Amino acid sequence: MTTSPDLNAAGFDTLGLAQPLLQALADVGYETPSPIQAACIPVLLAGHDLLGEAQTGTGKTAAFALPLLQKIDLKRAVPQALILTPTRELAIQVAEALQKYAHHMPGFHVLPIYGGQSMVVQLRALSRGAHVIVGTPGRVMDHLERKSLVLNNLSMLVLDEADEMLRMGFIDDVKWILEHTPATRQTALFSATMPDVIRRVAHAHLREPREVKIRSATSTVVATSQSYCQTHTGQKLEALTRILEVEDDFDAALIFVRTKTATVELADKLEARGYSVAALNGDLTQGLREQVIERLKAGTIDIVVATDVAARGLDVARVSHVINYDVPYDTEAYVHRIGRTGRAGRTGRAILFLAPREMYMLKLIERATKQKISALTMPTPGEVANRRVAQFTQQVVDIIKTEKLDFFFDVVRRMEGEQDIAAREIAAALAWLATRERPLQMPGANDHAPRELASTPAPAPAAAQERKERKAAGATTKPAGDYAPSEPRRERPAKEGRSDTPVKQRSFAEGGTMQRYRIEIGRNQGVLPKEIVGAIANEAGIAGKDIGQINLFEDYSSVELPANLSDDLMDILRRIRVRQFALKTRVMEPGEFVDTRPPRRAPPAGDRKKPDWKKPDGAKPVWKKREH
Ligand code: AMP
């Protein structure tokens, strides 16, 4: 089966998914199935084997995770599904995704197992029972051999990123595992490419698989000028606002994100930064949707943050920019999106944000649009300041040309005489006054010379940055992903919107009980443990010594704090903002915390075998680390 993306695709409710899963999808704000999901979910629900050609970013995890979850019998805490992934990072990511989609399946338990993690911990976790195992081939094999993992009841097996497993030298382990699982199981194999070796594995181990491949768009020549900006997720908002400031001929922008929730979140953040903006998503009634479009046409708002479905057919001539804030699932969606600019004979401009692991989309889009997409780097604070100074200068020049200023000449002359100050000083003070609401310099820009570009260091990958911070804080002996401050932070990090009045430190009983709290900011938002500590210490007055382990996950984190905090303090903790995200702190439910931290130690032999230079496809095996 070959499918093409269909922007008129119906929602998830037409695919045969059960209510708890539909509820979880509504919670995470997915509006429509991605093409690979629309194609795979019914096939897998019907019990067929499946061979899917799909890259990361297409939504393939949910494509297999949702049908898999639907088939789980929660009453039997034995492994009913196994997902093999090439790396522990992917294993963790997939386990987190399953946990998210199973939010309304009480008692559901997924266990990631991978090389490098303590065997003792894994054996204990396995003995407690899990419905789904997500693991790397080497470690899964170890457990099967030790009989600590028994797969007699396995009804579904997923091979995720099969070509990656091949490249990493795991293919023999994968075949071994396939041979040691019940032949009655349903099997799904996903791979970004389909080399012969993978096809042979599929032929030998899959039963009449249905093939799903997302056809790429037919080439279209577009008139829009296109650029891309490579950024890590945590830097995207900053990059977006800086780019919007320095772009030439900016009139209005349509910004595309993937989820309904993201439309509202991003619109809120842009509004907080002074933009006139509205969200456009499938939850809006037709009337409200039209209102947003009318406001955009009339110029009362300049930015609309939309999902693909909600922006379908939108035709507003003043949209000068289309921003692909979240990368589209495929090239056809991209072409649809950028078709919303360059209307009424104007030249449009399209900007695409790509995380390092999404860079493969670039070539595909260039091929589909028959055009080179130029690289754009995040403007430095100095560049932004230069642009603001240029705009301010133009305003001053225009006022001198158009306004009658005689009265004001007198005011200035009087100031010069009475106060004995030079006109240049008066002008500088007035410039400061005039730009007080929107300072010409960005925080971090060079203090003195707007014409000199103040450099911002290239964004360090979150993990490296985190290591640096941990080291600086003296936390050298803590296990991976954990952060326990060595001493209370006294200084208040300079953050927007924080008052400078010191907060009274609270005291808690020495050695008192600690509890795990959940906060709604995580790795994807680029947060660093020291920022969490700083905010909690400074805003809530909880001393660093009373703040325990911090574990960062994709979109949230856990923090250990004293148990049974007062309602007042909980209220403060809920409202504290870090990187503009309200922490919405709450106590974690028992069992909610899944310790999926990758170990810091280099993994031993288990999963990371020595490269074998004579792999069947002749490909050079490499140890590849997934980007986050
Ligand atoms: P994947 O290709 O599975 O790694 O998914 C890529 C990203 O797309 C993940 O962040 C998912 O949460 C997100 N995603 C997957 N399916 C959908 C959907 N139907 N609507 C919006 N976002 C989605």
XYZ file of C-alpha atoms and ligand atoms in Angstrom:
651
model
C 0.000 0.000 0.000
C 1.290 3.439 -0.832
C -0.334 6.461 0.692
C -0.091 10.124 0.134
C -0.671 12.737 2.804
C -4.227 13.882 2.861
C -4.854 17.212 4.456
C -8.544 16.351 4.581
C -7.766 13.313 6.662
C -10.366 12.568 9.275
C -9.434 12.539 12.940
C -8.122 9.662 15.031
C -11.678 8.625 15.943
C -12.219 7.099 12.503
C -9.282 4.709 12.824
C -10.861 2.317 15.299
C -8.921 3.390 18.373
C -10.430 2.890 21.831
C -11.672 5.740 24.001
C -8.767 5.832 26.529
C -6.309 6.271 23.651
C -8.451 8.935 21.950
C -8.609 10.737 25.278
C -4.796 10.624 25.631
C -4.399 11.971 22.078
C -6.776 14.802 22.894
C -4.725 15.498 26.040
C -1.497 15.812 24.061
C -3.266 17.951 21.474
C -2.829 15.824 18.349
C -5.436 17.018 15.892
C -5.192 14.601 12.988
C -3.241 11.423 12.333
C -0.034 11.902 10.401
C -0.012 10.095 7.022
C 1.994 7.165 8.402
C -0.430 6.867 11.322
C -3.501 6.987 9.096
C -1.988 4.208 6.994
C -0.562 1.948 9.733
C -3.051 2.077 12.590
C -5.955 0.269 10.817
C -3.564 -2.322 9.363
C -2.062 -3.124 12.763
C -5.435 -3.084 14.513
C -6.640 -5.634 11.953
C -3.779 -7.911 13.026
C -1.645 -7.804 9.878
C 2.131 -7.787 9.865
C 3.543 -4.526 8.571
C 6.601 -3.279 6.753
C 6.785 0.500 7.113
C 9.215 2.810 5.404
C 9.328 5.880 7.624
C 11.813 8.284 9.112
C 11.905 9.786 12.572
C 9.612 12.788 12.675
C 6.822 11.211 10.629
C 4.935 10.148 13.752
C 5.867 6.477 13.380
C 6.101 5.889 17.147
C 2.399 6.572 17.646
C 1.690 4.612 14.431
C 2.757 1.385 16.146
C 2.310 2.385 19.805
C -1.422 3.098 19.624
C -2.541 -0.236 18.091
C -0.080 -2.030 20.339
C -1.597 -0.422 23.451
C -5.097 -1.236 22.271
C -4.202 -4.933 22.280
C -2.720 -4.987 25.781
C -4.620 -6.938 28.398
C -3.975 -4.858 31.521
C -5.032 -7.687 33.814
C -2.017 -9.785 32.794
C 1.238 -8.170 33.952
C 3.380 -10.226 31.563
C 5.239 -8.929 28.507
C 2.702 -8.927 25.686
C 4.655 -6.647 23.356
C 8.350 -6.133 22.686
C 9.823 -3.150 20.853
C 13.437 -3.378 19.738
C 15.315 -0.129 19.191
C 18.924 0.473 18.132
C 19.853 2.827 20.982
C 19.001 3.273 24.605
C 18.012 6.879 23.915
C 15.368 5.700 21.464
C 14.261 2.975 23.914
C 13.685 5.648 26.552
C 11.939 7.939 24.100
C 9.598 5.168 22.935
C 8.876 4.089 26.544
C 8.017 7.697 27.415
C 5.717 7.935 24.384
C 3.918 4.718 25.407
C 3.492 6.014 28.932
C 1.998 9.211 27.507
C -0.477 7.445 25.209
C -1.412 4.990 28.014
C -2.246 7.796 30.422
C -5.852 6.603 30.681
C -4.967 2.919 30.995
C -4.602 2.497 34.778
C -1.980 0.004 35.858
C -0.199 -0.008 32.501
C 3.505 -0.662 32.848
C 6.234 -0.269 30.238
C 9.845 -1.138 30.986
C 12.835 0.094 29.010
C 15.872 -2.215 29.207
C 19.182 -1.368 27.653
C 22.875 -2.053 27.970
C 24.806 -0.042 30.485
C 22.003 0.053 33.016
C 22.526 -2.003 36.179
C 21.515 -5.649 35.703
C 20.313 -5.810 39.306
C 17.926 -2.909 38.731
C 16.650 -4.495 35.520
C 16.189 -7.942 37.069
C 14.194 -6.430 39.906
C 12.053 -4.399 37.504
C 11.443 -7.422 35.290
C 10.408 -9.547 38.237
C 7.777 -6.947 39.127
C 6.182 -7.488 35.707
C 5.508 -5.201 32.751
C 3.057 -5.228 29.859
C 5.507 -3.874 27.288
C 9.287 -4.142 27.052
C 11.263 -1.627 25.018
C 14.860 -2.638 24.651
C 18.074 -2.719 22.723
C 18.809 -6.083 21.054
C 21.928 -7.029 23.045
C 20.355 -6.553 26.448
C 17.058 -8.181 25.448
C 19.047 -11.194 24.261
C 20.936 -11.330 27.587
C 17.686 -11.431 29.521
C 16.143 -14.038 27.239
C 19.199 -16.236 27.714
C 19.065 -15.798 31.512
C 15.318 -16.471 31.380
C 14.763 -13.270 33.335
C 12.651 -12.199 30.357
C 10.066 -14.711 29.212
C 8.206 -13.966 26.033
C 5.771 -16.909 25.878
C 2.829 -14.514 25.949
C 4.214 -12.133 23.377
C 1.604 -11.153 20.829
C 3.349 -8.207 19.161
C 6.916 -7.416 18.188
C 8.064 -4.107 16.717
C 11.458 -3.519 15.124
C 12.012 0.225 15.193
C 14.677 1.805 12.968
C 15.689 -1.563 11.544
C 18.279 -0.041 9.185
C 19.933 1.641 12.165
C 20.100 -1.726 13.964
C 21.696 -3.174 10.847
C 24.233 -0.348 10.680
C 25.092 -0.841 14.328
C 25.751 -4.542 13.876
C 22.664 -5.811 15.716
C 21.032 -7.645 12.852
C 22.118 -11.126 13.979
C 20.822 -10.436 17.491
C 17.550 -9.239 15.995
C 17.223 -12.445 13.953
C 18.007 -14.497 17.066
C 15.289 -12.694 19.018
C 12.809 -13.170 16.165
C 13.545 -16.903 16.284
C 13.032 -17.025 20.061
C 9.597 -15.425 20.201
C 6.259 -17.124 19.504
C 5.658 -17.606 15.777
C 2.054 -16.530 16.314
C 3.081 -12.964 17.164
C 2.201 -9.976 15.002
C 5.307 -8.198 13.697
C 5.840 -4.645 12.510
C 9.154 -3.535 11.037
C 9.939 0.154 10.559
C 12.946 1.399 8.682
C 13.913 4.728 7.113
C 15.389 2.882 4.142
C 14.813 -0.639 2.844
C 18.157 -2.203 1.982
C 18.061 -5.808 0.745
C 19.183 -7.254 4.074
C 16.183 -5.706 5.804
C 13.858 -6.933 3.065
C 15.291 -10.444 3.516
C 14.667 -10.306 7.285
C 11.122 -9.120 6.599
C 10.593 -11.885 4.043
C 11.831 -14.556 6.461
C 10.079 -13.377 9.619
C 6.968 -11.392 8.659
C 3.760 -13.036 7.451
C 2.354 -11.432 4.295
C 3.221 -7.971 5.550
C 1.266 -4.972 4.327
C 3.691 -2.374 3.042
C 3.287 1.265 3.996
C 5.401 3.901 2.397
C 4.743 7.578 2.357
C 5.019 8.802 -1.191
C 6.899 12.081 -1.406
C 5.245 14.990 -3.092
C 5.574 15.491 -6.775
C 7.968 18.337 -7.466
C 6.508 21.797 -7.526
C 8.429 24.913 -8.366
C 7.650 27.523 -5.762
C 8.173 31.269 -5.961
C 8.744 31.633 -2.246
C 12.234 32.385 -0.985
C 13.111 29.636 1.468
C 15.552 29.398 4.370
C 16.116 26.976 7.200
C 17.525 27.469 10.667
C 19.051 24.559 12.547
C 18.298 24.860 16.254
C 17.816 22.667 19.283
C 14.267 22.564 20.594
C 15.101 24.664 23.636
C 16.379 27.523 21.477
C 13.580 27.640 18.928
C 11.515 30.377 20.543
C 14.517 32.644 20.958
C 15.586 31.989 17.360
C 12.062 32.679 16.103
C 11.697 36.026 17.837
C 15.146 37.200 16.781
C 14.520 36.180 13.174
C 11.151 37.943 13.149
C 12.920 41.108 14.290
C 15.590 41.174 11.628
C 13.589 39.880 8.641
C 13.171 42.388 5.838
C 9.698 43.221 4.571
C 7.918 41.568 7.463
C 4.216 42.219 7.392
C 2.426 39.203 8.856
C 3.387 35.623 9.644
C 1.688 32.280 9.707
C 3.504 29.934 12.062
C 2.889 26.200 11.796
C 3.118 23.832 14.752
C 2.038 20.216 15.144
C -0.471 20.219 17.951
C -3.462 22.226 19.110
C -1.791 22.644 22.480
C 1.317 24.031 20.804
C -0.707 26.678 18.923
C -1.957 28.098 22.214
C 1.341 27.749 24.054
C 3.373 29.439 21.345
C 0.782 32.187 20.829
C 0.892 32.892 24.590
C 4.672 33.067 24.599
C 4.763 35.410 21.617
C 2.092 37.579 23.182
C 4.203 37.792 26.332
C 7.005 39.076 24.127
C 4.855 41.840 22.746
C 3.498 40.410 19.487
C -0.143 40.718 18.405
C -0.896 37.083 17.851
C -3.701 34.509 17.866
C -3.894 30.713 17.831
C -5.832 28.914 15.101
C -6.701 25.280 15.716
C -9.402 22.695 15.177
C -10.982 23.432 18.550
C -12.166 26.848 17.363
C -15.695 27.147 16.036
C -16.049 28.250 12.431
C -17.113 31.702 13.680
C -14.019 32.155 15.854
C -11.788 30.850 13.093
C -13.187 33.443 10.695
C -12.699 36.129 13.307
C -9.001 35.279 13.606
C -8.596 35.434 9.820
C -10.442 38.762 9.642
C -8.210 40.215 12.364
C -5.149 39.047 10.470
C -6.455 40.644 7.258
C -7.293 43.894 9.039
C -3.878 44.070 10.700
C -5.113 43.932 14.306
C -2.962 40.846 14.672
C 0.291 40.143 12.832
C 0.908 36.511 13.669
C -1.273 33.421 13.573
C -0.002 30.180 15.077
C -1.831 27.307 13.388
C -2.000 23.586 12.802
C -2.045 22.309 9.209
C -5.722 21.461 9.317
C -6.848 24.765 10.817
C -4.889 26.837 8.261
C -6.234 24.883 5.306
C -7.381 27.239 2.558
C -6.277 30.355 4.448
C -5.674 33.113 1.909
C -4.495 36.395 3.354
C -2.455 38.590 1.029
C -0.482 40.279 3.787
C 1.100 37.026 5.022
C 4.703 37.819 4.140
C 6.208 34.922 6.121
C 5.405 31.279 6.680
C 7.338 29.807 9.566
C 7.598 26.038 9.879
C 8.193 26.113 13.610
C 7.579 22.364 13.805
C 8.783 20.468 10.770
C 5.917 19.084 8.625
C 5.465 15.319 8.294
C 6.312 15.315 4.617
C 7.120 17.477 1.656
C 3.544 17.732 0.445
C 2.454 19.291 3.747
C 5.439 21.655 3.443
C 4.399 22.757 -0.042
C 0.835 23.327 1.199
C 2.105 25.395 4.099
C 4.373 27.689 2.159
C 1.637 28.205 -0.427
C -0.038 30.423 2.220
C 2.505 33.161 1.492
C 3.544 34.810 -1.751
C -0.092 35.613 -2.456
C -1.427 38.363 -4.716
C 1.783 38.556 -6.706
C 4.035 39.289 -3.722
C 7.162 37.320 -2.996
C 6.707 35.238 0.062
C 9.286 34.060 2.492
C 9.376 30.647 4.163
C 11.526 29.734 7.152
C 11.939 26.187 8.381
C 13.220 25.222 11.829
C 15.045 21.903 11.985
C 16.514 20.055 14.935
C 19.763 18.285 14.061
C 17.959 14.933 13.802
C 15.432 16.435 11.380
C 18.050 17.661 8.923
C 17.265 14.805 6.524
C 14.054 16.676 5.597
C 16.088 19.427 3.978
C 17.174 17.436 0.925
C 13.682 16.008 0.486
C 12.128 19.473 0.522
C 14.756 20.901 -1.829
C 13.949 18.097 -4.234
C 10.199 18.604 -3.886
C 10.315 22.383 -4.330
C 13.126 22.282 -6.925
C 14.845 25.034 -5.051
C 17.846 25.483 -2.815
C 16.987 26.320 0.776
C 19.521 28.687 2.247
C 20.897 28.409 5.759
C 19.987 31.041 8.277
C 21.762 31.403 11.594
C 20.091 32.751 14.680
C 20.695 36.521 14.706
C 22.965 37.625 17.525
C 21.729 40.106 20.163
C 23.986 42.661 18.448
C 22.284 42.136 15.096
C 18.876 42.507 16.701
C 20.045 45.676 18.461
C 21.345 47.064 15.155
C 17.977 46.484 13.561
C 16.155 48.180 16.437
C 18.553 51.138 16.282
C 18.008 51.448 12.512
C 14.227 51.445 12.976
C 14.477 53.980 15.780
C 16.740 56.213 13.695
C 14.221 56.092 10.854
C 11.425 57.122 13.236
C 13.503 60.079 14.468
C 14.335 61.143 10.897
C 10.658 60.905 9.910
C 9.579 62.991 12.888
C 12.142 65.678 12.089
C 10.789 65.751 8.537
C 7.093 65.741 9.315
C 6.402 67.260 12.713
C 6.484 70.867 13.872
C 9.098 70.878 16.621
C 9.517 74.575 17.519
C 8.107 74.200 21.003
C 10.434 71.264 21.654
C 13.506 73.171 20.379
C 12.726 75.671 23.121
C 12.379 72.934 25.741
C 15.774 71.495 24.801
C 17.411 74.901 24.672
C 16.074 75.690 28.142
C 17.402 72.361 29.478
C 20.820 73.085 27.988
C 20.932 76.509 29.633
C 19.365 75.756 32.999
C 20.927 72.387 33.634
C 24.190 72.965 31.821
C 23.921 69.725 29.846
C 24.843 69.125 26.223
C 22.164 68.522 23.583
C 23.742 65.120 22.883
C 23.194 64.037 26.489
C 19.619 65.256 26.404
C 19.036 63.340 23.171
C 20.487 60.155 24.685
C 18.270 60.471 27.770
C 15.225 61.037 25.564
C 16.119 58.028 23.427
C 16.272 55.945 26.610
C 12.870 57.293 27.683
C 11.312 56.643 24.292
C 12.502 53.059 24.152
C 11.992 52.134 27.774
C 9.112 49.762 26.947
C 11.089 48.048 24.230
C 14.796 48.607 24.869
C 17.012 48.877 21.829
C 19.471 46.437 23.328
C 18.593 42.824 24.005
C 19.697 41.358 27.315
C 23.144 39.945 26.640
C 23.950 42.398 23.870
C 27.137 44.386 23.982
C 26.616 47.204 26.494
C 28.128 49.998 24.499
C 28.322 49.561 20.790
C 25.135 48.619 18.985
C 27.002 48.508 15.685
C 29.341 45.818 16.957
C 27.731 42.435 16.862
C 27.594 40.990 20.322
C 28.296 37.307 19.926
C 26.248 34.585 21.517
C 28.003 31.274 21.902
C 26.712 28.451 19.731
C 24.079 26.539 21.667
C 25.733 23.743 23.573
C 23.864 20.450 23.334
C 21.653 20.227 26.416
C 23.519 17.245 27.865
C 26.935 18.856 27.540
C 25.631 22.081 28.970
C 24.049 20.186 31.823
C 27.346 18.427 32.556
C 29.099 21.766 32.617
C 26.544 23.179 35.024
C 26.726 20.118 37.242
C 30.468 20.329 37.330
C 30.338 23.985 38.198
C 27.967 23.151 41.035
C 30.371 20.506 42.326
C 27.896 17.675 41.730
C 30.376 15.199 40.368
C 29.317 11.996 42.047
C 25.615 11.972 41.332
C 24.185 9.423 38.923
C 23.188 10.459 35.422
C 20.345 12.877 34.998
C 20.251 13.657 38.699
C 21.086 16.937 40.211
C 21.447 17.687 43.844
C 22.735 21.147 44.616
C 25.847 21.276 46.718
C 24.732 24.369 48.534
C 21.862 26.794 48.525
C 21.936 29.305 45.717
C 21.754 32.770 47.169
C 22.074 34.834 44.066
C 18.958 35.359 42.050
C 19.378 34.522 38.384
C 18.505 37.555 36.283
C 15.143 36.481 34.866
C 12.397 38.462 33.276
C 9.534 39.273 35.547
C 11.191 38.304 38.820
C 11.153 40.755 41.640
C 14.421 41.709 43.201
C 13.160 41.576 46.773
C 14.871 38.661 48.502
C 12.475 35.897 49.484
C 12.564 34.720 53.083
C 14.268 31.331 53.405
C 11.998 28.668 54.860
C 13.247 26.062 57.263
C 12.490 22.355 57.110
C 13.347 19.635 59.604
C 16.840 18.249 59.133
C 16.590 14.819 57.464
C 12.795 15.207 57.043
C 10.839 13.142 54.510
C 11.249 14.121 50.878
C 8.684 13.685 48.149
C 8.838 13.726 44.354
C 7.082 16.615 42.635
C 6.367 16.976 38.946
C 7.087 20.248 37.142
C 5.999 21.010 33.589
C 9.315 21.852 31.988
C 11.869 19.410 30.661
C 14.699 18.764 28.258
C 12.662 19.867 25.230
C 12.314 23.314 26.749
C 16.081 23.445 27.173
C 15.916 23.809 30.933
C 19.005 23.258 33.085
C 18.803 21.810 36.606
C 20.462 24.907 38.038
C 17.669 27.067 36.650
C 15.098 24.896 38.422
C 17.072 25.075 41.669
C 17.567 28.821 41.272
C 13.888 29.483 40.663
C 12.650 27.274 43.507
C 15.238 28.656 45.925
C 14.632 32.257 44.998
C 10.903 32.334 44.405
C 9.725 29.847 47.020
C 12.482 30.395 49.558
C 13.360 26.690 49.722
C 17.060 26.406 50.487
C 19.225 24.416 48.101
C 19.919 21.852 50.822
C 16.189 21.066 50.869
C 16.073 20.488 47.127
C 16.957 16.904 46.249
C 17.363 14.988 43.000
C 16.192 16.553 39.771
C 15.445 14.291 36.815
C 14.848 15.871 33.430
C 12.466 14.132 31.017
C 11.283 15.167 27.553
C 8.546 17.615 28.518
C 8.600 17.555 32.298
C 10.957 16.991 35.210
C 10.782 15.583 38.699
C 12.182 17.384 41.720
C 12.591 16.088 45.246
C 11.360 18.564 47.849
C 10.259 18.261 51.456
C 7.017 16.289 51.813
C 3.655 17.843 52.728
C 4.372 21.420 51.705
C 1.800 23.984 52.799
C -0.971 25.051 50.430
C 0.539 28.533 50.226
C 3.912 27.181 49.226
C 2.360 24.791 46.694
C 0.540 27.748 45.232
C 3.834 29.606 44.777
C 5.500 26.514 43.337
C 2.678 26.075 40.839
C 3.056 29.621 39.576
C 6.857 29.913 39.399
C 8.029 30.397 35.829
C 11.262 29.069 34.388
C 12.085 30.024 30.794
C 8.557 31.431 30.683
C 6.954 28.071 31.521
C 4.772 27.951 34.614
C 6.053 24.984 36.637
C 2.508 23.875 37.637
C 4.179 21.886 40.409
C 2.255 18.940 41.794
C 3.010 15.878 43.869
C 3.782 12.859 41.692
C 1.329 9.974 41.998
C 2.690 6.699 43.370
C 4.120 4.783 40.411
C 4.111 7.828 38.147
C 7.866 8.198 38.289
C 9.526 5.906 35.764
C 13.262 6.050 36.168
C 14.314 5.959 32.561
C 17.570 7.790 32.995
C 20.363 6.733 30.722
C 23.366 5.735 32.757
C 26.329 8.061 32.732
C 28.878 5.272 32.592
C 29.991 4.105 29.174
C 27.922 1.028 28.421
C 29.797 -2.242 28.676
C 29.974 -4.800 25.900
C 26.261 -5.898 26.121
C 24.612 -3.591 23.638
C 27.561 -1.868 22.114
C 29.407 -4.538 20.304
C 32.724 -3.922 18.676
C 32.173 -2.697 15.124
C 32.209 -5.585 12.737
C 33.776 -4.399 9.507
C 32.366 -7.303 7.537
C 28.671 -6.629 7.918
C 26.474 -8.237 5.271
C 25.575 -5.023 3.449
C 29.127 -3.804 3.532
C 27.977 -0.706 5.369
C 30.436 0.805 7.780
C 29.060 0.321 11.271
C 29.125 3.450 13.348
C 28.136 4.192 16.908
C 25.481 6.736 16.407
C 24.066 8.821 19.167
C 20.601 10.154 18.632
C 20.162 13.844 18.951
C 17.472 15.203 21.198
P 8.137 10.351 15.756
O 8.280 10.326 14.271
O 7.332 9.198 16.251
O 9.485 10.487 16.438
O 7.279 11.656 16.153
C 7.738 12.952 15.926
C 7.003 13.995 16.758
O 5.688 14.207 16.238
C 6.821 13.639 18.220
O 7.177 14.778 18.971
C 5.350 13.367 18.380
O 4.884 13.731 19.656
C 4.730 14.223 17.294
N 3.510 13.653 16.720
C 3.315 12.363 16.353
N 2.081 12.203 15.836
C 1.472 13.415 15.863
C 0.174 13.902 15.453
N -0.725 13.105 14.895
N -0.095 15.220 15.626
C 0.837 16.029 16.174
N 2.063 15.653 16.584
C 2.389 14.351 16.436
